[in-house]
Tab-separated table of C-alpha atoms and ligand atoms in Angstrom:
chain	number	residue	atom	x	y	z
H	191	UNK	CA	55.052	124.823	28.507
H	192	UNK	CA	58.544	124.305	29.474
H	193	UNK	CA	61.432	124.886	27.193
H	194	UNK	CA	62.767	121.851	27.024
H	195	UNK	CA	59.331	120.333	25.969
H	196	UNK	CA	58.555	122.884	23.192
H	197	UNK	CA	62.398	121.590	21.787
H	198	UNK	CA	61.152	118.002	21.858
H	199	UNK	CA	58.358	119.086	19.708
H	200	UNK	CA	61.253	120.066	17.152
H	201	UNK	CA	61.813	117.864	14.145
H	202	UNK	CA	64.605	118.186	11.971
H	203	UNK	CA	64.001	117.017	8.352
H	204	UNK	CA	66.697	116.623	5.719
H	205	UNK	CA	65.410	115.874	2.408
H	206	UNK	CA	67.857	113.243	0.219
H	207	UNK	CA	71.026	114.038	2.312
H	208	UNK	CA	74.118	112.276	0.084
H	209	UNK	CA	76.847	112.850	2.701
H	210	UNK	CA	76.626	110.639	6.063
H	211	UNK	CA	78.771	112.983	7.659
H	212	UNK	CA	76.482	115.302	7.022
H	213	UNK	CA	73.920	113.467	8.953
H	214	UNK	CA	76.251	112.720	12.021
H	215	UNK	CA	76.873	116.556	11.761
H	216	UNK	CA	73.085	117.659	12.019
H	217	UNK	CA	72.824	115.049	15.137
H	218	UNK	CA	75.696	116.566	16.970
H	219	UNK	CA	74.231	120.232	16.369
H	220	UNK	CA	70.437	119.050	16.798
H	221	UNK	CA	71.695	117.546	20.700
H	222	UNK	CA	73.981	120.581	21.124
H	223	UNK	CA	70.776	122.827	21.323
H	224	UNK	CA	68.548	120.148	22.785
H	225	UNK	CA	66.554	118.755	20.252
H	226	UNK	CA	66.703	115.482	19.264
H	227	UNK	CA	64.058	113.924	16.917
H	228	UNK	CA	66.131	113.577	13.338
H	229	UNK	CA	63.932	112.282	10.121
H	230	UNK	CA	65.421	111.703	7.188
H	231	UNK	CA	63.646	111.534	3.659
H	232	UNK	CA	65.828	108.533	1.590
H	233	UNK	CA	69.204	109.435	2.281
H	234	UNK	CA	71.702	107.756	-0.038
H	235	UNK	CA	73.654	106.088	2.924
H	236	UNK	CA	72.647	105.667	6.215
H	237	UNK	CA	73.306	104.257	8.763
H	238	UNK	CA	76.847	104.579	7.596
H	239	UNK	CA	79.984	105.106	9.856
H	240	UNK	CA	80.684	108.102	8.857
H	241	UNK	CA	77.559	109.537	10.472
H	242	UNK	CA	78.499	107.913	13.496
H	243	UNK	CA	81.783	109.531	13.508
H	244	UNK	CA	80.849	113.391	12.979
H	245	UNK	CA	77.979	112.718	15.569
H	246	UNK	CA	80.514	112.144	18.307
H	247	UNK	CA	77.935	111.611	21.308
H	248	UNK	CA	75.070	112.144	19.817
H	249	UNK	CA	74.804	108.447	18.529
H	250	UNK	CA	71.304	108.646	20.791
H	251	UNK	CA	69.784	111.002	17.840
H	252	UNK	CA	71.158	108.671	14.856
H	253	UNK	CA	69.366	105.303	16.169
H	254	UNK	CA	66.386	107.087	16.820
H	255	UNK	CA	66.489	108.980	13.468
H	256	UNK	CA	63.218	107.816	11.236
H	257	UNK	CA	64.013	106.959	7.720
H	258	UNK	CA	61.370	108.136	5.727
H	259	UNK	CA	60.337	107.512	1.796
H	260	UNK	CA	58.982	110.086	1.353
H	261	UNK	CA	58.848	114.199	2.688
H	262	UNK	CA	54.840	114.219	3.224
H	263	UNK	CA	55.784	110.731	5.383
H	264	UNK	CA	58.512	112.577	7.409
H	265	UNK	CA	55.624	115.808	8.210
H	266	UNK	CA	52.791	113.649	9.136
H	267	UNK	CA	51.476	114.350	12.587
H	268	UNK	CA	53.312	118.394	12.429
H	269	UNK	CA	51.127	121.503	12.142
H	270	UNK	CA	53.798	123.629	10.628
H	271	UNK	CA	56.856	123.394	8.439
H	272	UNK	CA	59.453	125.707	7.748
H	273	UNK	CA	61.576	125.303	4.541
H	274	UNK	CA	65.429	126.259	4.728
H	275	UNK	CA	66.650	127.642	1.427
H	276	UNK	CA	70.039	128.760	0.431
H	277	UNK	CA	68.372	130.898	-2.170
H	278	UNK	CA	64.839	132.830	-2.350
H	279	UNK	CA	62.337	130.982	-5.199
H	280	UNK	CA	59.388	132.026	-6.960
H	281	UNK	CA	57.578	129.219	-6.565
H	282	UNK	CA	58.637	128.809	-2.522
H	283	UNK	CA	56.079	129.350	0.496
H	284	UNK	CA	56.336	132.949	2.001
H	285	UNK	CA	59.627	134.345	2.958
H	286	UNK	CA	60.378	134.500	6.866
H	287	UNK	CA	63.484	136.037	8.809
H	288	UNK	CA	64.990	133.375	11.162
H	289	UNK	CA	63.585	135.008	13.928
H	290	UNK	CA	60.711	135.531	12.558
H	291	UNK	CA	60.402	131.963	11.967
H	292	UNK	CA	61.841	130.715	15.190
H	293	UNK	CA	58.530	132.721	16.660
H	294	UNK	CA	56.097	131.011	14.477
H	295	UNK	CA	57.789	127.778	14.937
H	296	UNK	CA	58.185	128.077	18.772
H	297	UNK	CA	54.063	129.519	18.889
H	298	UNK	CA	52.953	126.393	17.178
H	299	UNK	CA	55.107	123.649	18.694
H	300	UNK	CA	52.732	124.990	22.576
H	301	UNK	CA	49.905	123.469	20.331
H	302	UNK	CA	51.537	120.452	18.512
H	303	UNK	CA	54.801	119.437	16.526
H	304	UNK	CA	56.686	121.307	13.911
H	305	UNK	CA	59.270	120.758	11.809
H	306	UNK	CA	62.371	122.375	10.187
H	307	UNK	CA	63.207	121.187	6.541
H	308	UNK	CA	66.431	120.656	4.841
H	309	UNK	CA	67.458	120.557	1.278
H	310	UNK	CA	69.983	118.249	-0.420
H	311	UNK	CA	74.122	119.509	-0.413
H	312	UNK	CA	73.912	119.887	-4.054
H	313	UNK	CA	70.396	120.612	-5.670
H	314	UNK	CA	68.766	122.278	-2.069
H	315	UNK	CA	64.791	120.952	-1.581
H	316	UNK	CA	62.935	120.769	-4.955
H	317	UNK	CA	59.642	122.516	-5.651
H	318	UNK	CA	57.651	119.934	-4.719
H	319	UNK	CA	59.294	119.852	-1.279
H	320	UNK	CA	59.463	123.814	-0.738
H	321	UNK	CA	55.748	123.588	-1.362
H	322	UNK	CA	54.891	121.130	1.448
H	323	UNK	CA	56.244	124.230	3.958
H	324	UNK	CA	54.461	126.729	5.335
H	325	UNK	CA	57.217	129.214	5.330
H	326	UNK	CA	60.631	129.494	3.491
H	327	UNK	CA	63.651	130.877	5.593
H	328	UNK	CA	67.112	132.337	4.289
H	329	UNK	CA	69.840	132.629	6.621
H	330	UNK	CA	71.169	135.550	5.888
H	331	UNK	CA	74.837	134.959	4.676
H	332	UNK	CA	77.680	136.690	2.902
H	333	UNK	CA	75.430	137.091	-0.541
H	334	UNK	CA	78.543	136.564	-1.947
H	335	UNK	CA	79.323	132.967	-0.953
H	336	UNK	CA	75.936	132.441	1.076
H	337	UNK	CA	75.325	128.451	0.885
H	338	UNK	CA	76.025	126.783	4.392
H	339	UNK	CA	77.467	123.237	4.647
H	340	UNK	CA	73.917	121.438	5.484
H	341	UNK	CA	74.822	120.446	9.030
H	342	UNK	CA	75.696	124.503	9.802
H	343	UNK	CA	72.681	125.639	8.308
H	344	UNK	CA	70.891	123.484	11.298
H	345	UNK	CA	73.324	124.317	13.644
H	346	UNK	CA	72.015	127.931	12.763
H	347	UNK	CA	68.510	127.092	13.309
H	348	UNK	CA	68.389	125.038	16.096
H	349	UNK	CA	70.560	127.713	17.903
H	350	UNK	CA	67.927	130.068	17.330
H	351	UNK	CA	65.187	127.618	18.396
H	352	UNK	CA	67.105	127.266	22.004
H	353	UNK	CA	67.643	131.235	22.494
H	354	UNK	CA	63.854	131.972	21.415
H	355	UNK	CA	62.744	129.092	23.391
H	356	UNK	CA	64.470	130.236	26.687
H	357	UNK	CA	63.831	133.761	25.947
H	358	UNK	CA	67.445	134.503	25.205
H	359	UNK	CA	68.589	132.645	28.982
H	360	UNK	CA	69.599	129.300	28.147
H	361	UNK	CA	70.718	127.655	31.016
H	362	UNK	CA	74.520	127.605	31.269
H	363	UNK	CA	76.667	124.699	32.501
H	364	UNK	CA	77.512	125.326	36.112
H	365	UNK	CA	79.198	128.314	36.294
H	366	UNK	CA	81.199	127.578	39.640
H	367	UNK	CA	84.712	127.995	39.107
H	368	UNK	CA	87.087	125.689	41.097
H	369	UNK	CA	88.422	128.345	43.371
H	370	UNK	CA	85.335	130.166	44.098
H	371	UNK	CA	84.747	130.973	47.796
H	372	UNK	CA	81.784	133.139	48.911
H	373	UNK	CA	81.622	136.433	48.388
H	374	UNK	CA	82.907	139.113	50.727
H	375	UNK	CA	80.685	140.772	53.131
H	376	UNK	CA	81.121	144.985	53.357
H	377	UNK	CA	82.422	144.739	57.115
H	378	UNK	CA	84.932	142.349	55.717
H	379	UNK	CA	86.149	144.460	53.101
H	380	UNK	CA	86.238	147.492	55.214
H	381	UNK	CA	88.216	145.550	57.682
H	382	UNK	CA	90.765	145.533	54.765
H	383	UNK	CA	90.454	148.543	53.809
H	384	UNK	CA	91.543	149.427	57.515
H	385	UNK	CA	94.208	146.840	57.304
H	386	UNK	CA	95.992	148.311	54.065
H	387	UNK	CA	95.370	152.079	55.331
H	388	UNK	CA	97.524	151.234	58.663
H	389	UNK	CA	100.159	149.533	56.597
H	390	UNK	CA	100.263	152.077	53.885
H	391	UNK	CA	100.964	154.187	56.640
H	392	UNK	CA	103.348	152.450	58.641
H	393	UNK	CA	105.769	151.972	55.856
H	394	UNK	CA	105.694	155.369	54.683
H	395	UNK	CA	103.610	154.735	51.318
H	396	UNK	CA	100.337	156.854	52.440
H	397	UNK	CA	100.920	160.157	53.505
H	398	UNK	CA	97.249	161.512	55.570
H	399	UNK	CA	98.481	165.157	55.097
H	400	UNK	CA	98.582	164.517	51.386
H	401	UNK	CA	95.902	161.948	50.935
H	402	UNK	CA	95.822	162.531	47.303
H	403	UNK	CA	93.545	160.244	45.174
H	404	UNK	CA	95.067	157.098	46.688
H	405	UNK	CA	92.236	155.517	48.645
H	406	UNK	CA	89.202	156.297	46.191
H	407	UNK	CA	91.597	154.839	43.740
H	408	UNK	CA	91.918	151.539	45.812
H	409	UNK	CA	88.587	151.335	46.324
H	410	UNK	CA	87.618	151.525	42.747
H	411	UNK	CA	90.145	149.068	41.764
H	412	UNK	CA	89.362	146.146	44.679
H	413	UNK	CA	85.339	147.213	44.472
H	414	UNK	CA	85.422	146.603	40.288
H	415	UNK	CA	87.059	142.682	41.300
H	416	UNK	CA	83.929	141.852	43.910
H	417	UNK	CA	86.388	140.226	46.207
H	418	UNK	CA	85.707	136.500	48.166
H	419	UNK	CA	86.439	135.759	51.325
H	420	UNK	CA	89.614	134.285	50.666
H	421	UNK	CA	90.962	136.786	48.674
H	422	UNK	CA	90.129	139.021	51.840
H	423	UNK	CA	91.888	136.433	53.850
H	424	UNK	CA	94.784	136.416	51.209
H	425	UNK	CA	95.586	140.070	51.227
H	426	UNK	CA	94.874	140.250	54.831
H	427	UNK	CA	97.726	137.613	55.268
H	428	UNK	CA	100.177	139.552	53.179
H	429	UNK	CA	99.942	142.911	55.335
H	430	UNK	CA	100.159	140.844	58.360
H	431	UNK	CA	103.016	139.382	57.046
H	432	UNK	CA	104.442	142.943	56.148
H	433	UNK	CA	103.631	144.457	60.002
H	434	UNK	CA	105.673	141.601	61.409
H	435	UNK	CA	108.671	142.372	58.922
H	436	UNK	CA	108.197	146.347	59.605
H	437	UNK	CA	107.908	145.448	63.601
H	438	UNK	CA	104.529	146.828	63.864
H	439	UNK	CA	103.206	143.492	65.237
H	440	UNK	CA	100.053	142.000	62.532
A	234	SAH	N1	73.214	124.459	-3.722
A	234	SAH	C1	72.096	124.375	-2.860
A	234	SAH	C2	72.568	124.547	-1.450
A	234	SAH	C3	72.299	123.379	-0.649
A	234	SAH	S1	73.010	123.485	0.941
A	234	SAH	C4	71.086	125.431	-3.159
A	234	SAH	O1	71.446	126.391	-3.789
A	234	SAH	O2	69.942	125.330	-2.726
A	234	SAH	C5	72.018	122.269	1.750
A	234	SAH	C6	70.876	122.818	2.562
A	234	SAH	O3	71.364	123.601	3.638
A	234	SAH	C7	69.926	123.727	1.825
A	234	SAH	O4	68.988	123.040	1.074
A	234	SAH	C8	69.268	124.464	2.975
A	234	SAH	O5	68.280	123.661	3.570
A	234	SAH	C9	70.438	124.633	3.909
A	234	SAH	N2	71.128	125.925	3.700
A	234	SAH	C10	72.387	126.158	3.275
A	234	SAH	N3	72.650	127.467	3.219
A	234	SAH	C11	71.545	128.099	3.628
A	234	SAH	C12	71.185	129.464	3.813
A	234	SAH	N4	72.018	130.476	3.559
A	234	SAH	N5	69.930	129.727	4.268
A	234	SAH	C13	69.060	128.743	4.549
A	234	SAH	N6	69.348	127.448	4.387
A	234	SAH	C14	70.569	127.115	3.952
């Protein structure tokens, strides 16, 4: 199964969120890492502007979002749940390590749909909600201050989700830089190499009865930048320019 289609088997659940942003904050991570099915177990307000705001594009995630009343409502249809909890509890499903739980998740959504579950800002998921998961994951923060705002703490996970899903390759945005030309071929480059030798040479800066270290040294430096053709043509246009000055024709 493709990536993409094991991410759309994703659901995000947040249990009795009481801050829209909040909500608009999970959306905007949730499309971030390509995964956009949102439910949401009675959340004080929503829709609610501020939601829209701190979703910035990801408005498409908000009006599909189901509003649920209730957290076995919001699982129906999934095959596995995986709690998030700030802290461990006795009464919680088994412990997992994120990645350990990204696996499981990522396993089970080739067979059928799965779900991540969020707690409230304030109180976290209750009992009753921890034990409607499968598995309980920690994110292992400073154990000093270790709660996550809740729209980080799915930032977290759904990061995870897209790195285990694409086997640590996610594709990139196009990495083609304006400038880019194609790369050098070796003639071209030892054509150069030539070029600045003579040059080197002619103005008195390479001595060949005291070659020294110069030339491995150039070649380490200009071999370490993987020159383009235009670069080539570039510096190949500068020594030219220098032979004229120097009168030793281009
Ligand atoms: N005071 C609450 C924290 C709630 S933070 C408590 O102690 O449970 C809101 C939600 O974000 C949590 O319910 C959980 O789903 C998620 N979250 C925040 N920090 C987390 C962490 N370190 N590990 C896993 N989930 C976390």
């Amino acid at each position: 199964m493709k990536p993409a289609d094991l991410l759309d088997r994703v659901r995000v659940v947040l249990c009795r969120p009481s801050h829209p942003g909040n909500i608009g904050a999970a959306a905007r991570a949730m499309k971030n890492m390509g995964i956009a099915r949102l439910a949401l177990v009675t959340p004080l307000r929503f829709p609610d502007a501020e939601a829209d705001a701190r979703a910035a594009g990801a408005d498409d995630v908000l009006a599909a979002a189901r509003v649920c009343g209730n957290l076995d409502e919001a699982l129906a249809g999934s095959t596995l749940a995986v709690a998030l909890s700030a802290r461990p509890r006795d009464l919680g499903p088994q412990p997992r390590s994120v990645r350990e739980a990204v696996g499981e998740l990522l396993a089970a959504a080739a067979q059928g749909e799965v779900a991540l579950v969020f707690g409230n800002e304030t109180t976290g998921l209750s009992n009753d909600e921890l034990q409607r998961c499968h598995a309980a994951v920690t994110i292992p923060s400073n154990p000093e201050f270790s709660s996550l705002n809740l729209g980080a703490a799915v930032q977290v996970l759904c990061y995870e989700l897209r790195m285990g899903a694409y086997a640590g390759v996610p594709p990139a945005a196009d990495p083609a830089t304006p400038f880019a030309s194609p790369p050098a071929t070796h003639d071209e480059i030892e054509g150069f190499y030539a070029h600045l030798e003579a040059v080197m040479t002619e103005t008195g800066f390479y001595n060949h009865a005291q070659p020294g270290r110069l030339l491995p040294k150039l070649r380490r430096l200009f071999g370490r930048s993987r020159l383009e053709k235009d670069e080539i043509n570039i510096l190949r246009g500068i020594l030219a320019a220098t032979r004229q000055k120097t009168g030793h024709g281009r």
